[in-house]
Coordinates of C-alpha atoms and ligand atoms in Angstrom, one line a residue:
Chain Z
M1 CA 171.9 -12.8 -43.9
N2 CA 169.9 -13.9 -40.7
D3 CA 167.0 -15.6 -41.0
P4 CA 164.1 -12.8 -41.2
L5 CA 161.5 -12.2 -38.8
V6 CA 157.9 -11.7 -40.3
L7 CA 154.8 -11.3 -38.4
G8 CA 152.1 -12.8 -40.9
I9 CA 148.4 -11.9 -40.6
E10 CA 145.5 -14.1 -42.5
T11 CA 141.7 -13.1 -42.1
S12 CA 140.6 -14.3 -45.6
C13 CA 137.6 -16.4 -44.2
D14 CA 136.5 -17.3 -40.4
E15 CA 140.0 -17.8 -38.9
T16 CA 141.9 -14.7 -37.8
G17 CA 145.8 -16.3 -37.5
V18 CA 148.4 -14.7 -37.1
A19 CA 152.1 -15.5 -36.4
V20 CA 155.9 -14.8 -35.8
L21 CA 158.2 -16.6 -38.0
E22 CA 162.1 -16.8 -38.0
G23 CA 163.0 -18.1 -41.3
F24 CA 160.9 -21.2 -41.5
N25 CA 160.7 -21.9 -38.1
V26 CA 157.9 -21.1 -36.1
R27 CA 158.4 -18.7 -33.1
S28 CA 154.5 -18.0 -32.6
F29 CA 151.3 -19.3 -33.9
V30 CA 147.8 -18.2 -32.2
L31 CA 144.5 -18.5 -33.7
A32 CA 141.2 -17.2 -33.2
S33 CA 138.7 -19.7 -35.0
Q34 CA 135.1 -18.4 -35.2
T35 CA 133.4 -21.6 -35.7
E36 CA 130.8 -21.2 -33.1
E37 CA 130.0 -18.0 -34.3
H38 CA 128.8 -19.4 -37.3
A39 CA 127.5 -22.5 -36.5
R40 CA 123.7 -21.1 -35.7
F41 CA 124.3 -20.2 -39.6
G42 CA 125.4 -23.3 -40.9
G43 CA 127.9 -21.9 -43.1
V44 CA 130.3 -18.8 -43.0
V45 CA 128.8 -15.8 -43.3
P46 CA 130.7 -12.7 -44.1
E47 CA 129.4 -9.5 -41.9
V48 CA 129.7 -12.0 -39.1
A49 CA 133.5 -13.2 -40.1
A50 CA 134.6 -9.2 -40.9
R51 CA 132.9 -8.3 -37.3
A52 CA 135.0 -10.7 -35.6
H53 CA 138.5 -10.2 -37.3
V54 CA 138.1 -6.6 -36.6
E55 CA 137.5 -7.2 -32.4
A56 CA 140.5 -10.3 -32.9
I57 CA 143.1 -8.8 -34.8
R58 CA 144.5 -6.2 -32.5
P59 CA 144.9 -8.4 -29.5
L60 CA 146.2 -11.6 -31.7
V61 CA 148.8 -9.4 -33.1
H62 CA 149.9 -8.3 -29.6
Q63 CA 149.5 -12.2 -28.3
A64 CA 151.8 -13.4 -31.2
L65 CA 154.7 -10.9 -30.7
A66 CA 154.3 -11.6 -27.3
S67 CA 154.5 -15.4 -26.8
A68 CA 157.4 -15.2 -29.9
G69 CA 159.3 -12.8 -27.5
V70 CA 159.5 -10.4 -30.3
H71 CA 159.5 -6.4 -30.5
S72 CA 157.8 -5.0 -33.2
D73 CA 160.8 -3.2 -33.9
Q74 CA 162.8 -6.4 -34.2
L75 CA 160.2 -7.2 -37.4
D76 CA 162.0 -7.5 -41.0
A77 CA 158.5 -7.5 -42.5
I78 CA 154.9 -7.7 -42.1
A79 CA 152.9 -9.6 -44.3
A80 CA 149.0 -10.2 -45.0
T81 CA 146.4 -12.0 -47.0
Q82 CA 145.7 -9.9 -50.3
G83 CA 143.3 -12.5 -51.4
P84 CA 141.7 -14.3 -52.5
G85 CA 138.7 -14.5 -49.8
L86 CA 135.7 -12.6 -48.3
I87 CA 136.4 -8.8 -49.1
G88 CA 135.2 -7.5 -45.7
A89 CA 137.1 -10.0 -44.1
L90 CA 140.5 -9.3 -46.1
M91 CA 140.3 -6.1 -45.8
V92 CA 140.4 -5.9 -41.9
G93 CA 144.1 -8.2 -41.7
F94 CA 145.3 -6.1 -44.9
A95 CA 144.7 -2.5 -43.7
F96 CA 145.9 -3.6 -40.1
G97 CA 148.9 -5.1 -41.9
K98 CA 149.6 -2.6 -43.9
S99 CA 149.3 0.2 -41.4
L100 CA 151.5 -1.2 -39.0
A101 CA 154.3 -1.6 -41.5
W102 CA 154.6 1.8 -42.6
T103 CA 153.8 2.9 -38.9
L104 CA 157.2 0.8 -37.8
E105 CA 158.9 1.9 -41.1
K106 CA 159.1 -2.0 -42.7
P107 CA 158.1 -3.6 -45.7
F108 CA 154.7 -5.1 -46.3
Y109 CA 154.0 -7.7 -48.2
G110 CA 150.3 -8.8 -49.6
I111 CA 150.2 -12.6 -50.2
D112 CA 148.0 -14.9 -52.2
H113 CA 146.2 -17.1 -49.5
M114 CA 146.7 -20.1 -52.0
E115 CA 150.2 -19.6 -52.3
G116 CA 149.9 -19.9 -48.6
H117 CA 148.6 -23.2 -48.4
L118 CA 151.0 -24.3 -50.4
Y119 CA 153.6 -23.3 -48.6
A120 CA 152.5 -24.7 -45.3
P121 CA 154.3 -28.1 -45.7
R122 CA 157.6 -26.0 -45.8
L123 CA 156.9 -25.3 -42.3
E124 CA 156.9 -28.9 -41.3
F125 CA 159.1 -30.5 -43.8
A126 CA 162.5 -29.6 -44.7
E127 CA 162.4 -32.2 -48.0
Y128 CA 159.1 -30.9 -48.9
E129 CA 160.3 -29.3 -52.7
P130 CA 158.9 -29.0 -56.0
P131 CA 157.9 -30.4 -58.4
A132 CA 155.0 -31.3 -56.6
V133 CA 151.1 -31.7 -56.8
V134 CA 149.1 -30.0 -54.2
L135 CA 145.4 -30.8 -53.5
L136 CA 144.1 -27.6 -51.8
A137 CA 140.5 -28.0 -50.3
S138 CA 138.3 -26.2 -48.1
G139 CA 135.2 -24.9 -47.6
G140 CA 136.2 -21.7 -50.0
H141 CA 138.2 -23.2 -52.3
S142 CA 139.0 -26.8 -54.1
Q143 CA 142.0 -27.3 -56.4
I144 CA 144.9 -29.1 -57.5
V145 CA 147.9 -27.1 -58.4
H146 CA 151.1 -28.1 -60.1
V147 CA 153.8 -26.5 -58.1
R148 CA 157.1 -26.4 -61.1
A149 CA 159.1 -24.3 -58.7
W150 CA 157.9 -21.7 -55.9
G151 CA 156.9 -19.0 -57.3
E152 CA 155.5 -20.8 -60.4
Y153 CA 152.0 -22.5 -60.2
E154 CA 149.8 -24.2 -62.7
T155 CA 146.2 -24.6 -61.9
L156 CA 145.3 -28.1 -63.3
G157 CA 141.9 -28.3 -62.1
A158 CA 139.5 -26.8 -59.8
T159 CA 136.1 -27.1 -58.5
I160 CA 133.1 -26.4 -60.9
D161 CA 130.5 -26.1 -58.3
D162 CA 130.9 -26.3 -54.3
A163 CA 134.1 -26.4 -53.0
A164 CA 134.7 -29.8 -51.0
G165 CA 134.0 -28.4 -47.5
E166 CA 131.0 -26.5 -48.7
A167 CA 129.9 -29.8 -49.6
F168 CA 130.8 -31.4 -46.4
D169 CA 128.4 -28.5 -44.7
K170 CA 125.8 -28.9 -46.7
L171 CA 125.3 -32.8 -46.8
A172 CA 126.4 -32.9 -43.2
R173 CA 123.3 -30.3 -42.5
F174 CA 120.7 -32.5 -44.5
V175 CA 121.7 -36.0 -42.7
G176 CA 121.2 -33.7 -39.6
L177 CA 124.9 -33.3 -38.6
G178 CA 126.2 -29.7 -37.3
Y179 CA 128.4 -27.2 -38.7
P180 CA 131.3 -27.6 -39.1
G181 CA 130.1 -30.5 -41.6
G182 CA 133.6 -31.9 -42.2
P183 CA 134.8 -33.2 -38.8
A184 CA 130.7 -34.1 -38.3
I185 CA 130.6 -36.4 -41.2
D186 CA 134.5 -37.7 -40.4
A187 CA 133.2 -38.4 -36.5
E188 CA 129.5 -40.1 -37.5
A189 CA 131.6 -42.2 -41.0
E190 CA 133.6 -44.1 -38.1
G191 CA 132.4 -47.6 -38.0
G192 CA 130.0 -47.0 -40.8
D193 CA 130.4 -48.9 -43.9
P194 CA 131.5 -46.6 -46.4
A195 CA 130.1 -49.3 -49.1
A196 CA 126.5 -48.8 -47.7
V197 CA 125.4 -46.7 -50.4
P198 CA 127.4 -46.4 -53.7
F199 CA 126.5 -42.5 -54.6
P200 CA 128.1 -41.2 -57.9
R201 CA 131.7 -39.8 -58.4
A202 CA 131.1 -37.2 -61.0
L203 CA 133.2 -35.6 -64.0
R204 CA 135.0 -38.9 -64.8
D205 CA 135.5 -37.0 -68.4
R206 CA 137.4 -34.2 -66.8
P207 CA 140.3 -35.4 -65.1
F208 CA 141.7 -32.5 -62.5
D209 CA 138.2 -30.9 -62.0
F210 CA 135.6 -31.7 -59.5
S211 CA 131.8 -31.4 -59.0
F212 CA 129.8 -32.0 -56.1
S213 CA 126.6 -30.5 -57.2
G214 CA 125.5 -34.1 -58.4
L215 CA 126.5 -35.8 -55.1
K216 CA 124.4 -33.3 -53.2
T217 CA 121.1 -34.1 -55.4
S218 CA 121.9 -37.8 -55.1
V219 CA 121.9 -37.9 -51.7
V220 CA 118.9 -36.0 -51.4
T221 CA 117.0 -38.3 -53.8
Y222 CA 118.2 -41.2 -52.3
L223 CA 117.8 -40.2 -48.5
E224 CA 114.2 -38.9 -49.4
K225 CA 113.1 -42.1 -51.1
A226 CA 114.4 -44.1 -48.1
R227 CA 112.8 -42.0 -45.9
D228 CA 109.5 -42.8 -47.8
N229 CA 109.9 -46.7 -47.8
D230 CA 110.9 -46.7 -44.5
E231 CA 114.4 -48.3 -45.0
L232 CA 116.8 -45.3 -44.0
P233 CA 119.7 -46.8 -43.4
P234 CA 121.8 -46.3 -40.0
R235 CA 123.3 -42.5 -40.4
A236 CA 126.9 -43.9 -40.2
D237 CA 126.7 -45.8 -43.0
V238 CA 125.1 -42.6 -44.7
A239 CA 127.9 -40.6 -43.4
A240 CA 130.4 -42.9 -44.5
S241 CA 129.2 -43.3 -47.8
I242 CA 129.2 -39.0 -48.4
Q243 CA 132.7 -39.2 -46.7
E244 CA 134.1 -41.9 -49.1
A245 CA 132.4 -40.5 -52.3
I246 CA 134.1 -36.8 -51.8
V247 CA 137.4 -38.6 -50.5
D248 CA 137.2 -40.9 -53.6
V249 CA 137.1 -37.9 -56.1
L250 CA 139.5 -35.9 -54.5
V251 CA 142.3 -38.9 -54.3
E252 CA 141.4 -39.9 -57.7
K253 CA 142.0 -36.3 -59.1
T254 CA 144.9 -35.6 -57.3
F255 CA 146.6 -38.6 -58.6
N256 CA 145.6 -38.5 -62.2
A257 CA 147.4 -35.1 -61.7
V258 CA 150.6 -37.2 -60.4
E259 CA 150.6 -39.2 -63.4
E260 CA 149.9 -36.7 -65.7
T261 CA 153.1 -34.5 -64.5
G262 CA 155.2 -37.5 -63.8
V263 CA 156.1 -35.3 -60.2
K264 CA 157.2 -37.9 -57.0
T265 CA 155.9 -35.4 -54.6
V266 CA 152.3 -34.5 -53.0
G267 CA 151.2 -32.0 -51.1
G268 CA 148.3 -30.9 -49.6
G269 CA 146.3 -27.8 -47.8
G270 CA 143.1 -26.3 -46.5
G271 CA 140.9 -27.3 -44.3
V272 CA 139.4 -30.5 -45.6
L273 CA 142.9 -32.3 -45.3
A274 CA 142.3 -32.6 -41.6
N275 CA 139.5 -35.1 -42.6
R276 CA 141.0 -38.4 -41.4
R277 CA 139.5 -40.8 -44.1
L278 CA 141.3 -38.5 -47.0
R279 CA 144.5 -38.5 -45.4
E280 CA 144.4 -42.1 -44.7
R281 CA 143.7 -42.7 -48.5
L282 CA 146.3 -40.1 -49.3
N283 CA 148.6 -42.0 -47.8
E284 CA 147.4 -45.2 -49.1
E285 CA 147.6 -44.3 -52.6
A286 CA 151.2 -42.2 -52.4
T287 CA 152.7 -45.4 -50.5
R288 CA 151.4 -47.4 -53.3
R289 CA 152.6 -45.5 -56.4
G290 CA 156.0 -44.8 -54.5
V291 CA 155.3 -40.9 -54.4
R292 CA 156.2 -38.7 -51.3
L293 CA 153.4 -37.1 -49.6
F294 CA 153.8 -33.9 -47.4
V295 CA 150.2 -33.0 -45.1
P296 CA 151.2 -31.3 -42.3
S297 CA 149.8 -31.2 -39.3
I298 CA 145.7 -30.3 -39.2
R299 CA 146.7 -26.5 -37.4
M300 CA 148.9 -26.0 -40.7
C301 CA 146.5 -27.2 -43.3
T302 CA 143.9 -25.2 -41.9
D303 CA 144.1 -21.3 -42.6
N304 CA 146.7 -19.3 -40.5
G305 CA 149.3 -16.5 -40.0
A306 CA 152.3 -18.7 -40.4
M307 CA 151.6 -19.5 -44.0
I308 CA 151.2 -16.4 -45.0
A309 CA 154.5 -15.1 -43.1
A310 CA 156.3 -18.2 -45.2
V311 CA 155.6 -16.8 -48.4
A312 CA 157.1 -13.3 -47.6
V313 CA 160.3 -15.4 -45.7
D314 CA 160.7 -16.7 -49.3
R315 CA 160.2 -13.1 -51.0
I316 CA 162.6 -11.3 -48.6
R317 CA 165.1 -13.9 -49.0
A318 CA 164.6 -13.6 -53.1
G319 CA 164.8 -9.6 -52.6
T320 CA 161.5 -9.4 -54.2
P321 CA 160.5 -5.7 -53.5
S322 CA 157.4 -5.1 -50.9
D323 CA 154.4 -4.3 -52.0
G324 CA 153.5 -0.5 -52.5
L325 CA 151.1 1.4 -50.1
G326 CA 148.3 1.8 -52.5
S327 CA 148.2 -2.1 -52.5
D328 CA 144.8 -3.4 -52.0
V329 CA 142.7 -6.6 -51.6
D330 CA 141.6 -8.5 -54.1
S331 CA 139.2 -11.4 -53.3
S332 CA 139.4 -12.9 -57.0
L333 CA 143.0 -13.2 -56.6
R334 CA 144.4 -16.2 -59.1
L335 CA 147.5 -18.3 -58.4
G336 CA 149.8 -17.6 -61.0
S337 CA 148.5 -14.4 -62.3
Chain V
M1 CA 148.7 17.5 -28.7
K2 CA 149.7 16.4 -32.3
I3 CA 146.4 14.0 -33.6
L4 CA 145.8 11.8 -36.4
A5 CA 142.5 11.7 -38.2
I6 CA 141.2 8.8 -40.1
E7 CA 137.6 9.1 -41.3
T8 CA 136.4 6.1 -44.0
A9 CA 132.9 5.9 -42.4
T10 CA 130.8 7.4 -45.6
P11 CA 132.0 7.4 -49.6
A12 CA 134.2 10.3 -48.7
S13 CA 137.3 9.3 -47.0
S14 CA 139.9 11.4 -45.6
V15 CA 143.1 11.9 -43.3
A16 CA 144.6 15.1 -41.6
L17 CA 146.9 15.5 -39.3
G18 CA 146.2 18.6 -36.5
D19 CA 147.7 20.3 -33.7
G20 CA 145.7 21.7 -30.8
G21 CA 143.0 22.0 -33.2
S22 CA 144.8 23.5 -36.0
L23 CA 145.1 21.6 -39.3
A24 CA 148.4 20.7 -40.6
A25 CA 147.8 18.8 -43.4
M26 CA 144.7 16.9 -45.4
A27 CA 144.0 14.2 -47.9
V28 CA 140.3 13.7 -49.0
R29 CA 139.0 11.4 -51.9
V30 CA 135.3 10.3 -52.6
D31 CA 134.7 7.0 -53.7
R32 CA 132.4 4.0 -52.5
R33 CA 135.0 1.6 -53.0
G34 CA 138.5 1.5 -52.4
H35 CA 139.3 2.8 -48.7
V36 CA 142.3 0.5 -48.0
G37 CA 144.0 1.7 -51.3
F38 CA 143.6 5.2 -50.3
L39 CA 144.5 5.0 -46.7
M40 CA 148.5 4.4 -46.2
P41 CA 149.1 6.5 -49.4
A42 CA 146.9 9.5 -47.8
I43 CA 148.5 9.4 -44.0
E44 CA 152.0 9.0 -45.7
F45 CA 151.2 12.0 -48.0
C46 CA 150.0 14.1 -45.1
F47 CA 153.4 13.5 -42.9
E48 CA 155.2 14.6 -45.7
Q49 CA 153.1 17.8 -45.9
A50 CA 153.4 18.5 -42.4
G51 CA 156.9 17.5 -41.9
W52 CA 156.2 15.4 -39.1
E53 CA 157.6 12.1 -37.5
R54 CA 155.1 8.9 -36.9
E55 CA 156.4 9.3 -33.3
E56 CA 155.6 12.8 -33.0
I57 CA 151.8 11.6 -32.7
D58 CA 150.0 11.6 -29.2
A59 CA 146.3 10.2 -30.6
V60 CA 145.1 9.0 -33.6
A61 CA 141.4 9.5 -33.8
V62 CA 139.3 7.4 -35.8
D63 CA 135.6 7.5 -37.3
V64 CA 133.8 4.7 -35.7
G65 CA 130.3 5.2 -37.8
P66 CA 127.4 4.8 -38.1
G67 CA 128.0 4.2 -42.0
P68 CA 128.7 1.3 -44.2
F69 CA 130.4 -1.2 -42.2
T70 CA 133.3 -2.3 -44.6
G71 CA 135.0 1.3 -44.5
I72 CA 134.7 1.7 -40.9
R73 CA 136.7 -1.4 -40.5
A74 CA 139.1 -0.8 -42.8
G75 CA 139.7 2.5 -40.9
I76 CA 139.7 1.1 -37.3
A77 CA 142.2 -1.3 -38.3
T78 CA 144.1 1.2 -39.9
A79 CA 144.2 3.4 -36.7
Q80 CA 144.9 0.4 -34.1
A81 CA 147.5 -0.8 -36.0
F82 CA 148.9 2.7 -36.2
A83 CA 148.1 3.7 -32.6
A84 CA 149.3 0.7 -31.5
G85 CA 152.8 0.8 -33.7
V86 CA 153.6 3.9 -32.0
G87 CA 152.2 3.2 -28.7
V88 CA 149.5 6.2 -28.6
P89 CA 146.2 6.1 -27.3
L90 CA 142.7 5.8 -29.6
I91 CA 139.9 8.5 -29.8
A92 CA 136.5 7.1 -31.1
V93 CA 134.2 9.9 -32.8
S94 CA 130.9 9.3 -34.3
S95 CA 130.3 10.3 -37.8
L96 CA 126.7 12.0 -37.2
M97 CA 128.5 14.3 -34.7
V98 CA 131.5 15.4 -37.4
Q99 CA 128.8 16.4 -39.5
A100 CA 126.7 18.1 -37.2
L101 CA 129.7 19.9 -35.8
R102 CA 130.6 21.1 -39.3
A103 CA 127.3 22.5 -39.8
A104 CA 126.9 24.3 -36.3
T105 CA 125.5 27.8 -37.4
G106 CA 122.7 29.3 -36.3
H107 CA 119.6 28.4 -33.9
R108 CA 118.3 25.1 -36.1
R109 CA 118.4 21.8 -34.2
I110 CA 120.1 20.1 -36.5
W111 CA 119.4 16.4 -37.8
S112 CA 122.4 14.7 -38.9
V113 CA 121.9 11.7 -41.2
V114 CA 124.6 8.8 -42.6
D115 CA 123.2 6.9 -45.7
M116 CA 123.2 3.1 -44.2
R117 CA 122.1 1.9 -47.8
R118 CA 118.9 -0.3 -48.2
K119 CA 116.9 2.4 -47.8
Q120 CA 117.7 3.4 -44.5
V121 CA 119.5 6.2 -42.5
A122 CA 121.2 6.5 -39.5
A123 CA 120.0 9.8 -37.8
A124 CA 120.5 11.7 -34.6
P125 CA 119.3 15.4 -33.4
F126 CA 122.0 17.7 -32.1
R127 CA 121.3 21.3 -30.6
P128 CA 123.7 24.1 -31.6
L129 CA 125.5 25.7 -28.8
P130 CA 128.0 28.2 -28.6
G131 CA 131.3 26.6 -30.1
G132 CA 129.9 23.4 -31.1
V133 CA 127.1 21.0 -30.9
A134 CA 125.4 19.1 -28.3
P135 CA 123.5 15.4 -28.6
D136 CA 119.8 16.2 -28.5
G137 CA 118.4 12.8 -28.5
M138 CA 119.4 8.9 -29.4
A139 CA 121.2 8.2 -32.6
E140 CA 118.6 5.5 -34.6
V141 CA 118.6 3.9 -38.1
L142 CA 115.5 4.3 -40.0
G143 CA 113.5 3.8 -42.9
F144 CA 112.9 6.8 -45.4
E145 CA 109.3 6.8 -44.2
E146 CA 109.9 6.7 -40.4
F147 CA 112.3 9.7 -40.9
R148 CA 110.3 12.1 -42.4
A149 CA 107.5 10.8 -39.7
V150 CA 110.2 12.0 -37.3
L151 CA 110.5 15.3 -38.8
D152 CA 107.0 15.4 -38.8
T153 CA 106.4 15.6 -35.2
D154 CA 109.8 17.5 -34.6
E155 CA 108.2 21.1 -33.7
S156 CA 111.5 23.2 -33.8
D157 CA 113.0 24.8 -36.9
M158 CA 115.4 21.9 -38.1
L159 CA 118.5 21.8 -40.3
V160 CA 119.4 18.3 -42.2
V161 CA 123.0 17.5 -42.9
G162 CA 124.6 14.9 -44.1
D163 CA 123.9 12.7 -47.2
W164 CA 120.1 13.6 -47.1
Q165 CA 120.6 13.2 -51.3
A166 CA 120.1 9.4 -50.9
L167 CA 116.2 10.1 -49.5
P168 CA 113.7 10.3 -52.1
E169 CA 112.7 14.3 -52.8
A170 CA 109.1 13.1 -51.6
T171 CA 110.5 12.9 -48.0
W172 CA 111.0 16.9 -47.8
G173 CA 107.3 17.5 -49.5
G174 CA 105.5 20.4 -47.0
L175 CA 108.4 20.3 -44.7
H176 CA 108.1 24.2 -43.8
R177 CA 110.2 24.0 -40.9
V178 CA 113.1 22.1 -42.6
R179 CA 116.0 23.4 -44.4
R180 CA 118.8 20.8 -46.2
G181 CA 122.2 22.1 -45.9
R182 CA 125.9 20.8 -45.8
P183 CA 128.3 18.9 -45.1
R184 CA 127.3 15.7 -47.1
F185 CA 129.9 13.8 -45.7
P186 CA 132.0 13.9 -42.5
A187 CA 135.7 14.6 -42.8
A188 CA 138.6 14.6 -40.7
D189 CA 139.8 18.2 -40.2
V190 CA 135.9 18.5 -38.5
M191 CA 137.2 15.4 -36.5
L192 CA 140.3 16.9 -35.4
E193 CA 138.4 19.6 -33.3
I194 CA 136.5 16.9 -31.8
A195 CA 139.3 14.8 -30.7
A196 CA 141.7 17.9 -29.4
I197 CA 138.6 18.6 -26.7
R198 CA 138.7 14.7 -26.0
A199 CA 142.0 14.5 -25.9
A200 CA 142.3 17.8 -23.4
H201 CA 139.9 15.8 -21.2
G202 CA 142.2 12.8 -21.3
D203 CA 139.0 11.2 -23.1
F204 CA 140.7 8.2 -24.9
V205 CA 139.5 4.9 -25.5
A206 CA 141.7 1.5 -24.9
G207 CA 142.4 0.1 -28.7
E208 CA 140.1 -3.4 -28.2
D209 CA 137.2 -1.0 -27.1
V210 CA 137.3 0.7 -30.2
R211 CA 134.4 -0.9 -32.2
P212 CA 132.4 0.2 -35.4
A213 CA 129.1 1.8 -34.4
Y214 CA 127.1 -1.0 -36.4
M215 CA 123.7 0.0 -35.1
R216 CA 122.2 -3.1 -37.1
E217 CA 122.1 -6.8 -36.9
P218 CA 124.0 -8.5 -39.8
D219 CA 121.4 -10.1 -42.0
V220 CA 122.0 -13.4 -42.2
Q221 CA 120.4 -15.0 -45.7
I222 CA 121.3 -18.6 -46.2
N223 CA 120.0 -20.3 -49.3
W224 CA 119.3 -24.0 -48.6
K225 CA 116.5 -24.0 -51.1
M226 CA 118.0 -27.7 -51.9
F227 CA 117.5 -29.1 -48.7
R228 CA 113.8 -29.2 -48.1
S229 CA 114.1 -31.2 -44.7
E230 CA 117.2 -31.8 -42.2
G231 CA 117.5 -34.6 -39.4
L232 CA 115.7 -37.7 -40.9
W233 CA 117.3 -39.7 -38.4
P234 CA 115.1 -39.3 -34.9
Ligands
LIG1 ZN1 142.3 -21.4 -46.9

């Protein structure tokens, strides 16, 4: 069988992503990012996100097909994110994908967004294979997944409060840096001393779970006290210390899972994996332990249509039946369920 | 001219196929949620009933609201994809107009309302004409009391149609010139009548110009309780 040509659509949060894959070969990759629209609110606003998706979806699908040089008739399947995510946002891409599939008489696949992230490194590294431990961290999700085989996943740990990206956003806002918080803190932390303020690393007793609410409280308390005493440290130091606290927790928990499972492969996905310090630390730790690390390029870490199409490519190769016409989005979809 | 009509602007979703204004097939379901699960099976059902092929469709009509946004977006995304898939134009129809057209009988001025939730309705007046209705003023989003005040100042004999059951009973007290009637929700078969006339006039909309008639800004509420101050550094 030739490599299947698949159109992938992702609209679960604030990026409208569309891509055409031929097997795991990316033929086109288009993205409309809404960051600007949400910046003035300091976070993703579901209604704003859904409005932007419905305006972007049609032109982006058109652009993805055109830049792949693929006519819609040539597609072997269409895939769209089914969940988890913001319900109103998910509905736009899912409805569009399902309708286009039926109209063109092509099979349709509803894809788990998190499984898409697990697949993303496959589009850049041919050697990336299970068993693996994968760190998924973004503004909407933070978890550690044990990939036993493709399609066989166990979530070992997850955030018990804010997602890592949310923690970055809120803390960036608090220290007067802009939105999105991850890149803002990353930039400000450059040249700062990550050991300047010893913020807490929470949940020592739960090896794979994250919590960032303690960190938030601690940062706020610390800074308010410092301000009252007129001893505010340079902002770069605070940013570097916040970043180090978050990164420490993510790295530690990931490698706890590596130890527990005995895997020799680590992967990463989600917008927080764009953080330079996190990438550096994961790399150091993987090298130290002789474990192979597969963190894809930033564009492939953040939400995109290619990762959604990738899962469908595998479904087609495995002969998995497509999803029924009556399928619907599921905003609380859980990996492996 | 064969038209597919998609209606998801209110809790009543429907899909219809028609040719020059005559109905070939229709599917209806009343449910606040699940537009996405309903639409494609309903469309397939209609095509089977009518014995039509997808490529026979000449235009896709879609209700752009006003109404609850999530359903409207599901309808628009579905309509846009179908239209793009077969390469046909779109026709954008107003939910208020669809209700008014179905109600069009007699001489009363028609007030068409759609429940926008949060104690508001979208409302617009229409004038009955032989064989149809014409808009007779602007569509607006109004609180229940504001809507009552509008009816109070309107001196015509009126017929209120749409989901007026969403308004409290007190809204209607002492309004002798007002009658309440059907339909409660817009429906795809009526959309076909509007779409047939629009199509005959070449009144199509480019895919990217089909936008929901929101009539309300997104209400943004960010909860930053934890952060009492911002920007500690100068
Ligand atoms: Zn994601």
